[in-house]
Structure formats: structure tokens, C-alpha cells
CSV table of C-alpha atoms and ligand atoms in Angstrom, one decimal:
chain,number,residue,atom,x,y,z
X,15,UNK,CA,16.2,-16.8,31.5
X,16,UNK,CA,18.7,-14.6,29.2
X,17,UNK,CA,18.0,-12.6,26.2
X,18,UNK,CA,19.6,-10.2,24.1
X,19,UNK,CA,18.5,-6.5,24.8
X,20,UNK,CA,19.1,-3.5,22.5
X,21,UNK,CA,18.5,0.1,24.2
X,22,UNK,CA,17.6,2.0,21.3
X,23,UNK,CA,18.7,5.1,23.9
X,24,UNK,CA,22.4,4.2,24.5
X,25,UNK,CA,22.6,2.2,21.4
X,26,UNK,CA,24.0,-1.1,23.5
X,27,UNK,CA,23.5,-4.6,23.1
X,28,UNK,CA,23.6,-6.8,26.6
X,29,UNK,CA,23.0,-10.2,27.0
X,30,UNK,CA,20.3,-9.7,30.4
X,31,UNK,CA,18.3,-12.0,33.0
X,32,UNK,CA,14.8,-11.3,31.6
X,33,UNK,CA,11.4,-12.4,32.9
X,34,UNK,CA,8.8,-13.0,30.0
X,35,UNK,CA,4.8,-12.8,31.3
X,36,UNK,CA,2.6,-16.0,30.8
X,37,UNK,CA,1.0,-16.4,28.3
X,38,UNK,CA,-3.1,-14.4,28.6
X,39,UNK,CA,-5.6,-14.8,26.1
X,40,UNK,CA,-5.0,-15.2,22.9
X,41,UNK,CA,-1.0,-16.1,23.7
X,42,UNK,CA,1.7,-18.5,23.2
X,43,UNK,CA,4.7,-19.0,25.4
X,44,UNK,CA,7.8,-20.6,22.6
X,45,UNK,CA,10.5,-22.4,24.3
X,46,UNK,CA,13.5,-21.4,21.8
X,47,UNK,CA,14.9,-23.5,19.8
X,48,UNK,CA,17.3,-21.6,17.2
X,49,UNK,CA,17.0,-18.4,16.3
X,50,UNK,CA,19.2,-16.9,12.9
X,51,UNK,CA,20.7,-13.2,12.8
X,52,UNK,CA,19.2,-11.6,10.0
X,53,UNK,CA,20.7,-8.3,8.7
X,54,UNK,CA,17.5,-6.3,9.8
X,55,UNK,CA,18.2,-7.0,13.2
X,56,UNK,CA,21.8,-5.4,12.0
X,57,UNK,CA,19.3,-2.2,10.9
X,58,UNK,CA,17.9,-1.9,14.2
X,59,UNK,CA,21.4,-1.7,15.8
X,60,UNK,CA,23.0,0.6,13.0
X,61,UNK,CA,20.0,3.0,13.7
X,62,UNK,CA,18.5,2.2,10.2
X,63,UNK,CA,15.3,0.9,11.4
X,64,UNK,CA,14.4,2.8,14.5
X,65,UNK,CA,12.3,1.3,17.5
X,66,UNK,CA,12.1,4.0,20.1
X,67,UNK,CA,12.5,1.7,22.9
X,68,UNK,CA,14.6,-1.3,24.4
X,69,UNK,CA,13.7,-4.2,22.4
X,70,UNK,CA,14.9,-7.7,22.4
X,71,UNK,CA,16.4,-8.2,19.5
X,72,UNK,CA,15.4,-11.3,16.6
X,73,UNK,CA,12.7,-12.1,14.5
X,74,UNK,CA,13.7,-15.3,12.5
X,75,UNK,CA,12.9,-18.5,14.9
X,76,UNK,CA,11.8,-21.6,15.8
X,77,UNK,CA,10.7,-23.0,19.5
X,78,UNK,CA,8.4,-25.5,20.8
X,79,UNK,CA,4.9,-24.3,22.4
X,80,UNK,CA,5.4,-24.5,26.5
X,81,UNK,CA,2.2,-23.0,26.9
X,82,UNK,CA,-1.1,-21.2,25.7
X,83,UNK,CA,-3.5,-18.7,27.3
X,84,UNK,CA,-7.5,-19.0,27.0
X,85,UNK,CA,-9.0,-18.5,23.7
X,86,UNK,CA,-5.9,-20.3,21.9
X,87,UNK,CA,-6.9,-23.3,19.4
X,88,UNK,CA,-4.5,-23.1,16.5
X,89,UNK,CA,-1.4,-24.5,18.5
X,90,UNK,CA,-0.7,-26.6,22.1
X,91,UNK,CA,2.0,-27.7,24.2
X,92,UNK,CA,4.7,-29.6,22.1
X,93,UNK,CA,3.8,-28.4,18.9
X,94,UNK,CA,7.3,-27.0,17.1
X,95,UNK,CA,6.0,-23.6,15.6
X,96,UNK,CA,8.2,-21.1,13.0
X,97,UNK,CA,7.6,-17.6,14.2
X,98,UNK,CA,6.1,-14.8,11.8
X,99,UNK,CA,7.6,-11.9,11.8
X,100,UNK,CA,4.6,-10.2,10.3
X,101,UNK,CA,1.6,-11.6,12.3
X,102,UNK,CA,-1.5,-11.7,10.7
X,103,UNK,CA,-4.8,-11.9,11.7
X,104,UNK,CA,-6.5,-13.6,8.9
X,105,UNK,CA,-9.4,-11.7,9.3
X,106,UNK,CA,-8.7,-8.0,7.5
X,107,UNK,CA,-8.8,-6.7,4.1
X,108,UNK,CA,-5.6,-8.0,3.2
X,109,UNK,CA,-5.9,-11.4,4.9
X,110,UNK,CA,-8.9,-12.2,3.0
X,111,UNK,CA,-7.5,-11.1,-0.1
X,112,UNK,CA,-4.3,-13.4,-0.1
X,113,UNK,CA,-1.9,-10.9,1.6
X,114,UNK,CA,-1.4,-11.2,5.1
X,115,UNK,CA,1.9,-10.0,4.4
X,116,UNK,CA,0.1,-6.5,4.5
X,117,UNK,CA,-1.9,-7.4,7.6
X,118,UNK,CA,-4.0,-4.4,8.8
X,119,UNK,CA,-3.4,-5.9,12.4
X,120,UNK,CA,0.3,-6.9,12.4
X,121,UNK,CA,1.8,-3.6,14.3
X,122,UNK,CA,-1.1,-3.9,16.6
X,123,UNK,CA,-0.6,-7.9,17.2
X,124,UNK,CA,3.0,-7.0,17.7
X,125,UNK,CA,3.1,-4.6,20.6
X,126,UNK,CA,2.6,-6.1,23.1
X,127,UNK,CA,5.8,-6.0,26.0
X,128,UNK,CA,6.2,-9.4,27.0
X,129,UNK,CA,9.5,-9.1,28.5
X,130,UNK,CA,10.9,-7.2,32.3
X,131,UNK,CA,14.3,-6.7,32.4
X,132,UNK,CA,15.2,-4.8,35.4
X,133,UNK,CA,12.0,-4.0,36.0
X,134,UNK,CA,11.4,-2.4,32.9
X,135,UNK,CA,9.1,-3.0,30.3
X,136,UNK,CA,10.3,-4.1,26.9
X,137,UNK,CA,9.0,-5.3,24.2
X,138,UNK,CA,9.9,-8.0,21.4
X,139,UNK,CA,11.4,-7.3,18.1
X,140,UNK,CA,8.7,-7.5,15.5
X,141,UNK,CA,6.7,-8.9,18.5
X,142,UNK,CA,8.8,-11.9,18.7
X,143,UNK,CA,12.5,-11.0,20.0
X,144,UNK,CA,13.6,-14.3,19.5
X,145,UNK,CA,17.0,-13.7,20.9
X,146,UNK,CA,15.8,-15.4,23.9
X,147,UNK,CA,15.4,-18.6,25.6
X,148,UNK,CA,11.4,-18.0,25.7
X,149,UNK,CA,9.3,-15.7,24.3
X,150,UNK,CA,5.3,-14.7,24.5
X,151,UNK,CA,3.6,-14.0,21.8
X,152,UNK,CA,0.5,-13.7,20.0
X,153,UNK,CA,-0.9,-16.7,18.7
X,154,UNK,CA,-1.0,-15.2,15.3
X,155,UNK,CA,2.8,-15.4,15.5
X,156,UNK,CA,3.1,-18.9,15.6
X,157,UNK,CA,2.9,-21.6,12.8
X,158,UNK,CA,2.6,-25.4,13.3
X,159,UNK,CA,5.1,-27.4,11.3
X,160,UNK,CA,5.9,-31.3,11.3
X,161,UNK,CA,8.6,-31.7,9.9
X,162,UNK,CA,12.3,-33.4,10.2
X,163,UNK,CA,15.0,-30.1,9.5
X,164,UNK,CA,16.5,-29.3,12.3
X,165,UNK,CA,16.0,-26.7,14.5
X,166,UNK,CA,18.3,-24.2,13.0
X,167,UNK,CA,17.4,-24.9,9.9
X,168,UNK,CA,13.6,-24.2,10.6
X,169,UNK,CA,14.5,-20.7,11.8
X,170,UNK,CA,15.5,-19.6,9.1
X,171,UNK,CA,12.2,-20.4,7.1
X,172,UNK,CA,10.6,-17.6,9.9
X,173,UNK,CA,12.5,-14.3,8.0
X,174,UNK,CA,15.3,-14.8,5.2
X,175,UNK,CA,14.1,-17.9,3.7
X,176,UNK,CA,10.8,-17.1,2.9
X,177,UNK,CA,11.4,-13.7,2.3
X,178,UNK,CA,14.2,-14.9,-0.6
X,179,UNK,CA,11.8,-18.0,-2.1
X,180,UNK,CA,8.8,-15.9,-1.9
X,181,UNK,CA,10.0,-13.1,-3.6
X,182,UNK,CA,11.4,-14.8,-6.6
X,183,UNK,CA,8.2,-17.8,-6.4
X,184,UNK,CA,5.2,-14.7,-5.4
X,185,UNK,CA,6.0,-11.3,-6.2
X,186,UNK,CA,8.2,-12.0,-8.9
X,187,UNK,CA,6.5,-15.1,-10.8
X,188,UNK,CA,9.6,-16.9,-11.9
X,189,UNK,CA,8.5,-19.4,-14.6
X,190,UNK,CA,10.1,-22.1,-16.5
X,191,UNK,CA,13.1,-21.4,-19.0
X,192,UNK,CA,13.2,-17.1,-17.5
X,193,UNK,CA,16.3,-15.7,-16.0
X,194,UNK,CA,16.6,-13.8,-13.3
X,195,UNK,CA,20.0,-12.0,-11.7
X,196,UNK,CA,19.5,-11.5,-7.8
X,197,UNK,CA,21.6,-8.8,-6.6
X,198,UNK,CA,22.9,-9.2,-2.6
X,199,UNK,CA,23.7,-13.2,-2.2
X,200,UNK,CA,23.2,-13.2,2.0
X,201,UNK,CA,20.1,-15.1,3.5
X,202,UNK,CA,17.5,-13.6,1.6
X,203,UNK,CA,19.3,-13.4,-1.8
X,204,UNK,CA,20.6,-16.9,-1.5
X,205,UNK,CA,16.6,-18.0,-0.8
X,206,UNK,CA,16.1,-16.0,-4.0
X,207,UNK,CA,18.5,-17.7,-6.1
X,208,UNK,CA,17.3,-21.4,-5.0
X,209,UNK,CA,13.3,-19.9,-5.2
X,210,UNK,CA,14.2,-19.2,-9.0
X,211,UNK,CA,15.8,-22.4,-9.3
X,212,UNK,CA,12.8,-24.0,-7.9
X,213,UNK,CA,10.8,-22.0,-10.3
X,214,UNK,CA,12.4,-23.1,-13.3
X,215,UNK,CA,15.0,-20.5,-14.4
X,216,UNK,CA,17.3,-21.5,-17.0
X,217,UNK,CA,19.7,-18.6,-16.1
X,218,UNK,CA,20.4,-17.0,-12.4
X,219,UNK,CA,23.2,-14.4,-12.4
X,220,UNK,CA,24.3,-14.2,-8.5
X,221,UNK,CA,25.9,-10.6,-8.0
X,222,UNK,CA,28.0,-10.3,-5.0
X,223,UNK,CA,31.2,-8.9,-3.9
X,224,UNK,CA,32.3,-11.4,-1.8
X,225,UNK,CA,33.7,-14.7,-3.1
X,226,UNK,CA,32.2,-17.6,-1.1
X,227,UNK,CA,28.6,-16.3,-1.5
X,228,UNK,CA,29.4,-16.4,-5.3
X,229,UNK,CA,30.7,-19.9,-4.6
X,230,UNK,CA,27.9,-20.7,-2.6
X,231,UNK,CA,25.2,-19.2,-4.9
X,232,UNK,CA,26.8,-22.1,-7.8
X,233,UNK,CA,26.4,-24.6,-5.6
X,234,UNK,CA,22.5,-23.4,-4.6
X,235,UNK,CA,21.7,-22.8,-8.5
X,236,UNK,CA,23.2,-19.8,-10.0
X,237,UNK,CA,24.6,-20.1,-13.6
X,238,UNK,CA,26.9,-17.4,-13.6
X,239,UNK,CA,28.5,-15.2,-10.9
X,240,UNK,CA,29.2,-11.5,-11.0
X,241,UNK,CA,32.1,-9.7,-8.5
X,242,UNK,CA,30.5,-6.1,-8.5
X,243,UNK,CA,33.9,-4.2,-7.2
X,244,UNK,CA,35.5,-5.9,-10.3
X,245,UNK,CA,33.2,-5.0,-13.4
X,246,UNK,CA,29.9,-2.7,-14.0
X,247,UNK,CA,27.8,-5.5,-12.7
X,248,UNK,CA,24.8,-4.6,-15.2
X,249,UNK,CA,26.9,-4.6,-17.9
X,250,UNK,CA,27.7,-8.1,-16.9
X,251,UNK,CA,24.4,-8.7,-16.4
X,252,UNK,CA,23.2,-7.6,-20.0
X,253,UNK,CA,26.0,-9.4,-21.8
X,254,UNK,CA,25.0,-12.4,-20.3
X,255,UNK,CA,21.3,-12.1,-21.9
X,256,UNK,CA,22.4,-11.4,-25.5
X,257,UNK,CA,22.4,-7.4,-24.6
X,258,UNK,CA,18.9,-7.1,-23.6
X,259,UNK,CA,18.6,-8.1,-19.9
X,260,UNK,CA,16.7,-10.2,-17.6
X,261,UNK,CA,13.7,-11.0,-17.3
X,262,UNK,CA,13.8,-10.5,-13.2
X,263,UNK,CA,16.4,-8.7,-11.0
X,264,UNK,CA,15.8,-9.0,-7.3
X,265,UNK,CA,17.8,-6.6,-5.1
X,266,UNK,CA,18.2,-8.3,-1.8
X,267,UNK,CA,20.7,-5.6,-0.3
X,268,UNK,CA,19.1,-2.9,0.9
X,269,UNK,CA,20.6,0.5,-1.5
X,270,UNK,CA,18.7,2.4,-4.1
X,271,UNK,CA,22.6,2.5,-5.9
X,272,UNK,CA,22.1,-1.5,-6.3
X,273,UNK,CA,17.8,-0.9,-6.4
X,274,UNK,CA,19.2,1.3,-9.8
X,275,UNK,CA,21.7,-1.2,-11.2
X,276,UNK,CA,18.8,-4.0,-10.7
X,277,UNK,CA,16.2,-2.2,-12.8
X,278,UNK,CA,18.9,-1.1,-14.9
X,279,UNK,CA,19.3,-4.9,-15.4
X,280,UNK,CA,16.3,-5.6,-16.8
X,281,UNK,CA,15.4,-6.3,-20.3
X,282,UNK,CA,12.5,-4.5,-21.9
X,283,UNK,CA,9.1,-5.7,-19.8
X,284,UNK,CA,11.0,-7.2,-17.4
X,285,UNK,CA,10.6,-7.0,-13.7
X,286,UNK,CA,12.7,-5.5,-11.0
X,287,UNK,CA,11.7,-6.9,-8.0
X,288,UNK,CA,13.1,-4.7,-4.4
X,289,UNK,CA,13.4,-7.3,-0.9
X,290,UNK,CA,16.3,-5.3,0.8
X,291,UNK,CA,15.4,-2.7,3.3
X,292,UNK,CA,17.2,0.9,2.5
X,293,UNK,CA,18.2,3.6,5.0
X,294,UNK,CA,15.1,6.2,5.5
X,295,UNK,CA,17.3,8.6,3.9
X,296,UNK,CA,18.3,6.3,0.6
X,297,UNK,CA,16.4,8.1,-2.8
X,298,UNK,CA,15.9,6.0,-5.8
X,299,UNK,CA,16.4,8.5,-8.4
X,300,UNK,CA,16.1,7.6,-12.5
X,301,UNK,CA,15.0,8.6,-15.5
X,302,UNK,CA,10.9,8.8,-15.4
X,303,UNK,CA,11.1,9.2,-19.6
X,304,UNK,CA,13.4,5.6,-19.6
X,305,UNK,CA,11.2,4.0,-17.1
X,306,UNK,CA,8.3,4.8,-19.5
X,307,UNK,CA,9.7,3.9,-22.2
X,308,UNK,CA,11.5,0.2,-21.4
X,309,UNK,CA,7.9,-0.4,-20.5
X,310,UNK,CA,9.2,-2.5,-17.2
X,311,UNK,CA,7.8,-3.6,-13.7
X,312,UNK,CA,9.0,-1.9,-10.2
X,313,UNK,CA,7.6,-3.6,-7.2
X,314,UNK,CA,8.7,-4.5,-3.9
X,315,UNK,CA,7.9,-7.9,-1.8
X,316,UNK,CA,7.7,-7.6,2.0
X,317,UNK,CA,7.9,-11.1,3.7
X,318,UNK,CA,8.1,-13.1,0.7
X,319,UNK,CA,4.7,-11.3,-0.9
X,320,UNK,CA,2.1,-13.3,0.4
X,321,UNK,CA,0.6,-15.4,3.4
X,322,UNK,CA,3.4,-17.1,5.6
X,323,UNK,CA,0.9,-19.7,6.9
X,324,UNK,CA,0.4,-21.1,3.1
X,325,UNK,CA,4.5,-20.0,2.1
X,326,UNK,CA,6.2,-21.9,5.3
X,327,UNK,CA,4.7,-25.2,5.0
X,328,UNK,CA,5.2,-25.3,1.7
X,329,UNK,CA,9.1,-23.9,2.1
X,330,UNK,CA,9.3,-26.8,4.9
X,331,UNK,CA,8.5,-29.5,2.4
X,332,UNK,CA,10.4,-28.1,-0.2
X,333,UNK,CA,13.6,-28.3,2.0
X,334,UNK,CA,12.4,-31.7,3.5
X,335,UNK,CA,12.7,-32.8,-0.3
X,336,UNK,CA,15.9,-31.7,-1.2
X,337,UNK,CA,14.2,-29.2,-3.3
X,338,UNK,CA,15.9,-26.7,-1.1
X,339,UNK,CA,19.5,-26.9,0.2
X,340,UNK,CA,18.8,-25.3,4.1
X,341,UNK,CA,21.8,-27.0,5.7
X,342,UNK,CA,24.3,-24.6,3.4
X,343,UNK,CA,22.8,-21.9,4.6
X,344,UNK,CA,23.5,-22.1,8.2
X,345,UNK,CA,26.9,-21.0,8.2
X,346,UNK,CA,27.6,-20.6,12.1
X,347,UNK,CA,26.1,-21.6,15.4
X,348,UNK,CA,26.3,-20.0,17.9
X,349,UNK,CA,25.6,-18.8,21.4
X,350,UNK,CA,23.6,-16.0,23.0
X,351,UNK,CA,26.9,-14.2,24.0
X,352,UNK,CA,27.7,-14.3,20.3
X,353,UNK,CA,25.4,-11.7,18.6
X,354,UNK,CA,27.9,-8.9,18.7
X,355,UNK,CA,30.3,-10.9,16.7
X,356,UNK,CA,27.7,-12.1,14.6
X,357,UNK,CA,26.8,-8.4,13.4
X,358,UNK,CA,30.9,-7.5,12.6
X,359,UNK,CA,31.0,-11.3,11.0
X,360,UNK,CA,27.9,-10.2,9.1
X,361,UNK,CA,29.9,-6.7,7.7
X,362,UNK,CA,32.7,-8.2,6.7
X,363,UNK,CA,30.5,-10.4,4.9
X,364,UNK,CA,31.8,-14.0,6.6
X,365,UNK,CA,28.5,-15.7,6.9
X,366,UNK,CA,25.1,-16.8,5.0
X,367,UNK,CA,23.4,-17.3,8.5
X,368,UNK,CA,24.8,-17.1,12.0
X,369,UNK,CA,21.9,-19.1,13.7
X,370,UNK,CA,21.9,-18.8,17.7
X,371,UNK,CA,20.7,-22.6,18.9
X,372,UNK,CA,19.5,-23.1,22.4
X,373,UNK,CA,19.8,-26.6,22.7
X,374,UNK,CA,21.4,-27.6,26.3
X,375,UNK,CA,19.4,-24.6,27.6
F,420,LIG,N1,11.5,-7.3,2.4
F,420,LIG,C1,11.5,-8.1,3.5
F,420,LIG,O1,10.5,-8.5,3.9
F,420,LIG,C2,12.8,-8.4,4.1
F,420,LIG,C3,12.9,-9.5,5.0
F,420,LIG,C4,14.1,-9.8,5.6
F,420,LIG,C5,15.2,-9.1,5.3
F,420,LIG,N2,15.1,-8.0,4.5
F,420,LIG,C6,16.3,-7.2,4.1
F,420,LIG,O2,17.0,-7.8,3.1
F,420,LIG,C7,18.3,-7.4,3.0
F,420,LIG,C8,19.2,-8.6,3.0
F,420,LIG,O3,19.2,-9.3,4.2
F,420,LIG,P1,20.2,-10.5,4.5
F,420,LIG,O4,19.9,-11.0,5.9
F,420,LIG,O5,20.3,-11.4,3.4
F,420,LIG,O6,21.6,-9.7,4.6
F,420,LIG,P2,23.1,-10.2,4.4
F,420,LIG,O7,24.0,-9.3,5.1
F,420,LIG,O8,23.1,-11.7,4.8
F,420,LIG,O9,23.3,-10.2,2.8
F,420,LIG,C9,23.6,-9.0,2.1
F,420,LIG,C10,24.6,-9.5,1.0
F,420,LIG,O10,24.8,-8.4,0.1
F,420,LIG,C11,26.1,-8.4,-0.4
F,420,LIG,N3,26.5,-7.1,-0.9
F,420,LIG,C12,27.1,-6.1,-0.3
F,420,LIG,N4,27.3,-5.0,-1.2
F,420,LIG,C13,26.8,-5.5,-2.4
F,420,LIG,C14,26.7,-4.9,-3.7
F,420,LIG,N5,27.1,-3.6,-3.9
F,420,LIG,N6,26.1,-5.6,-4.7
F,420,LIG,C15,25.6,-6.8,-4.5
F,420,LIG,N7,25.7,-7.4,-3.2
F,420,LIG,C16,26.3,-6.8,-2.2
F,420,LIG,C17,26.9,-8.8,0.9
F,420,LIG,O11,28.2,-9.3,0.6
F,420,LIG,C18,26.0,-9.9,1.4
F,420,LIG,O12,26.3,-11.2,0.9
F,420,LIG,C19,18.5,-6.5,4.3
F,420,LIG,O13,18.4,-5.2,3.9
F,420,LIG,C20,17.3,-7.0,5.2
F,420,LIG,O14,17.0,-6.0,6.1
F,420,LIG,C21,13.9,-7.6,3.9
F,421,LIG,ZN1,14.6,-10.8,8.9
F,422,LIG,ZN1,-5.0,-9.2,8.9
């Protein structure tokens, strides 16, 4: 079997002949189905989000269980399965509390080297590395779905689409008749945009500078577009709202310049909500006195804020009734050989979702 392998060392990205170990206790071995190229797969590549060590790259998939080591109950042969790119436990703090996003366990249920390639050791992306044609995995990584989407569609539900819908449903708390603006229109901004739709918003400014995600962000819900290179975006922003702002600005980028222009976005008591992942070396810098005084909300949501095994059936039967457009969002297939391009489509902005599908495999 092939996957893609990313030596943090050199800093290359080879398609290799891997072997992946059986499943042991507590495990799951995924035949692939489709996998999507997120843009924090990107990070890992640029050097943004270091691993230390050769990794197969991926985190957003979907696969069919092969097989399952002792001990496993939640999941058998056949089932389809999303994979979690946060795994949680269900049994810690946060579990119990409602967050498994924050999973106590999740580094520790991800670090485990499932793959050799030759003869080397190396371990999974987020524990999944889903930019192969199997992977093993903790069972904690693996949610049952029945469902109808298609394959490719599915994947996308395991990172950018609930990360998008659950920030603007979960952390941020869209409600009837609010608006929101999401800055960043990708994956995870264009979940955000139909998550606020979804919620109820009666205005979504999409902020982007590239034409067809503005175009695509109408079609998925947004009210009005903004081109950022063209105009002071949160000017445009705060005109559209009568000079006070939005409720809700989600950044879904990954700058603390755009984090800035999001807050700066929001109308007194608003919320500014942060999904995209900075550089280590990115500052937010403002004003402590105006943040004070406009009396607003800061947060950040990591994996759409919440617990993936109540967020992804949920997301599945939103999409399976139309409630979410999934289909628009796959912009691409593609093969395994294709990654590379996918990451230079992905900086020249070309595509929502390249999504890697392994059917004939
Ligand atoms: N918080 C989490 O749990 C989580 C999960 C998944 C992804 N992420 C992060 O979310 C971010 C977005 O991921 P993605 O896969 O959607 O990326 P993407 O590359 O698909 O989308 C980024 C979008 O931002 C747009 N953009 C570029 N410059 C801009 C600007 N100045 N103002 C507004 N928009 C601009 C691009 O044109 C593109 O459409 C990444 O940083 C990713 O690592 C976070
Ligand atoms: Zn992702
Ligand atoms: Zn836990």
C-alpha cells in the first residue's frame, strides 16, 4: 500500500510503499475511502506546525472498518467511520464536561506509529495520516455514520466542516435574525458561513480575496461579499451594520493582522470568534483600554468547540437534508500523486477542497 510521507528533516513530500501494523487492542484498521487536503496539512509542510518526525500526512477522512483489535466494541468490519482528528477518550475532565475537543488524552491516543516505511517508524498525522490507502488507529478515532453522502463528501465532515459549522453553531452561538462576517472563505470559513446560515443569520458578510470563494460563499448563504485587497475590509464590514458592527466575526485564516480586523469588526458586545491556526511567531497586538471598553468577546474554537461524536452525526444529517450544500465544497479529486499540486492549488487560492478519493484502490 502507498501513502504520502512528509520528513519533517528534509522537508519532502514522497508518495512511499508503506506497511501499516494490525490493528492490537483497542484499534481499528480504516480502509480509505477519501481523504480532503486541509490547509493545516499545508502548516505542517510550510514548517508552521512542526512534528519532529516523518509523518504521514492528513487528518480529514473517511474509510470503512477492515478490522478491530481485542477490546474494540464501538465499531466492526463494514462500518463507514469519519475519522477525528482530535480523539477523545470520553472519559476525562473535559469529556465529561461536554468538551472532548480539549481531551486530556488526545496527544496520548494519537502517538502511536502505525506505519514502516523503509523500515522506519512513522507515525500518523494527528494519529490518523489519512493520506493513505489504510490506516491504524485508535478506536477513539473512529465514528460510525449511516449515511448516503458520498465518500468525499464524508471526509470533509472529519476536519474543515465541522470545525467551520461548529464554530459559528458552538463557540459562537449564532441565533436567529444576528449577523455574523466570517473572515477566510476556504473549507473551514465556507462551513462557517453555511453553520450561520443554518443558525439563522439574517446577514453573513463573506471576506475573501479571491473571487470564486466570494461567489461560492453567495451561493452557500452569504448576503454580502467583501474583496479585502480592494477596500478596508472592516470598514465594509461596519457600513454594512449601520456603523456599529457585527454581532460575530469568525477569522478562519490563520493571521493575527485578519484575528485584528475580525475583532475590529465587531459591534459593541459582540463576539470575535478565532478557527484559523497562526504561525508560532504571529502576535495579536491591540489596544487593552479599547478591548475594555467595547465590552466584547475573544475566544477561539478548536475542532468546531465541542464533542465530534455528538457534532458529526448531526453535520451528516444536516448535509443529508439539504441543510448543508457538501457537494460545492469538493472542488477537486484527486489522486495520491496529487498532493503536491494540491498545496500550490491551495496558495493560489483555486480550490474549496481538493479531496484525494481511493476508490479503484
Ligand atoms: N481551529 C481548528 O480546529 C482548525 C481546524 C481546521 C483548520 N484550521 C485552520 O483554519 C484555517 C483555514 O483552513 P482552510 O482549510 O479553510 O484553509 P483554505 O486555504 O482552504 O482557506 C483560507 C482562505 O482564506 C483566504 N484568505 C487569504 N488571505 C485572506 C485575507 N487577508 N482575508 C480574508 N481571507 C483571506 C484564502 O483566499 C482562502 O480562501 C487554517 O489556518 C487551518 O490550519 C483550524
Ligand atoms: Zn484540518
Ligand atoms: Zn478525554
Amino acid at each position: 500500500m502507498r501513502a504520502v510521507v512528509f520528513d519533517d528533516v528534509s522537508r519532502s513530500i514522497d508518495v512511499q510503499a508503506v506497511e501499516v501494523a494490525p490493528p492490537s487492542t483497542g484499534e481499528v484498521t480504516v480502509r480509505m475511502t477519501a481523504s480532503g487536503v486541509c490547509h493545516t496539512d499545508r502548516h505542517v509542510v510550510s514548517g508552521a506546525f512542526p512534528l519532529g518526525c516523518p509523518h504521514v500526512l492528513g487528518h480529514e477522512g473517511s474509510g470503512v472498518v477492515e478490522a478491530v483489535g481485542p477490546g474494540v466494541s464501538s465499531v466492526g468490519p463494514g462500518d463507514t467511520v469519519v475519522l477525528a482528528s482530535v480523539p477523545a477518550c470520553g472519559q476525562c475532565w473535559y469529556c465529561r464536561r461536554g468538551a472532548a475537543n480539549h481531551c486530556e488524552r488526545s496527544a496520548e491516543l494519537a502517538a502511536v506509529a502505525h506505519f514502516r516505511a523503509g523500515g522506519v517508524a512513522v507515525r500518523g498525522f494527528a494519529g490518523l495520516g489519512t493520506f493513505a490507502d489504510r490506516i491504524t488507529v485508535h478506536e477513539a478515532a473512529t465514528i460510525p455514520v449511516t449515511t448516503t453522502l458520498p465518500p468525499e463528501q464524508l471526509a470533509l465532515i472529519g476536519c474543515g466542516v465541522l470545525t467551520g459549522v461548529g464554530a459559528a453553531l458552538n463557540t459562537a452561538q449564532v441565533s436567529p435574525g444576528c449577523s455574523v462576517a466570517v473572515y477566510g472563505c476556504g473549507g473551514v470559513g465556507l462551513a462557517a458561513v453555511q453553520g450561520a446560515r443554518v443558525g439563522g443569520a439574517a446577514q453573513i458578510v463573506a471576506v475573501d480575496p479571491v473571487e470564486s470563494k466570494r461567489k461560492l460563499a453567495s451561493t452557500l448563504g452569504a448576503t454580502a461579499t467583501v474583496d479585502p485587497t480592494s477596500t478596508d475590509p472592516v470598514d465594509a464590514v461596519i457600513q454594512l451594520n449601520d456603523g456599529r458592527g457585527v454581532d460575530i466575526a469568525i477569522e478562519a485564516l490563520g493571521s493575527a493582522a485578519v484575528q485584528l480586523q475580525a475583532w475590529q469588526s465587531v459591534r459593541k458586545g459582540g463576539t470575535a470568534v478565532f478557527v484559523g491556526f497562526p504561525p508560532g511567531d504571529d502576535v495579536l497586538t491591540l489596544s487593552a483600554q479599547a478591548f475594555l471598553l467595547r465590552g466584547t468577546r475573544m475566544c477561539a474554537s478548536i475542532y468546531g468547540g465541542g464533542d465530534a461524536r455528538v457534532l458529526v452525526p448531526r453535520i451528516v444529517r444536516m448535509a443529508e437534508g439539504g441543510q448543508l450544500d457538501l457537494r460545492s465544497m469538493v472542488s477537486r479529486t484527486i489522486s495520491l500523486d496529487e498532493v503536491t499540486t494540491a498545496f500550490e492549488r491551495m496558495d493560489r487560492g483555486d480550490e474549496v477542497r481538493s479531496v484525494i478519493s481511493f476508490s479503484g484502490h
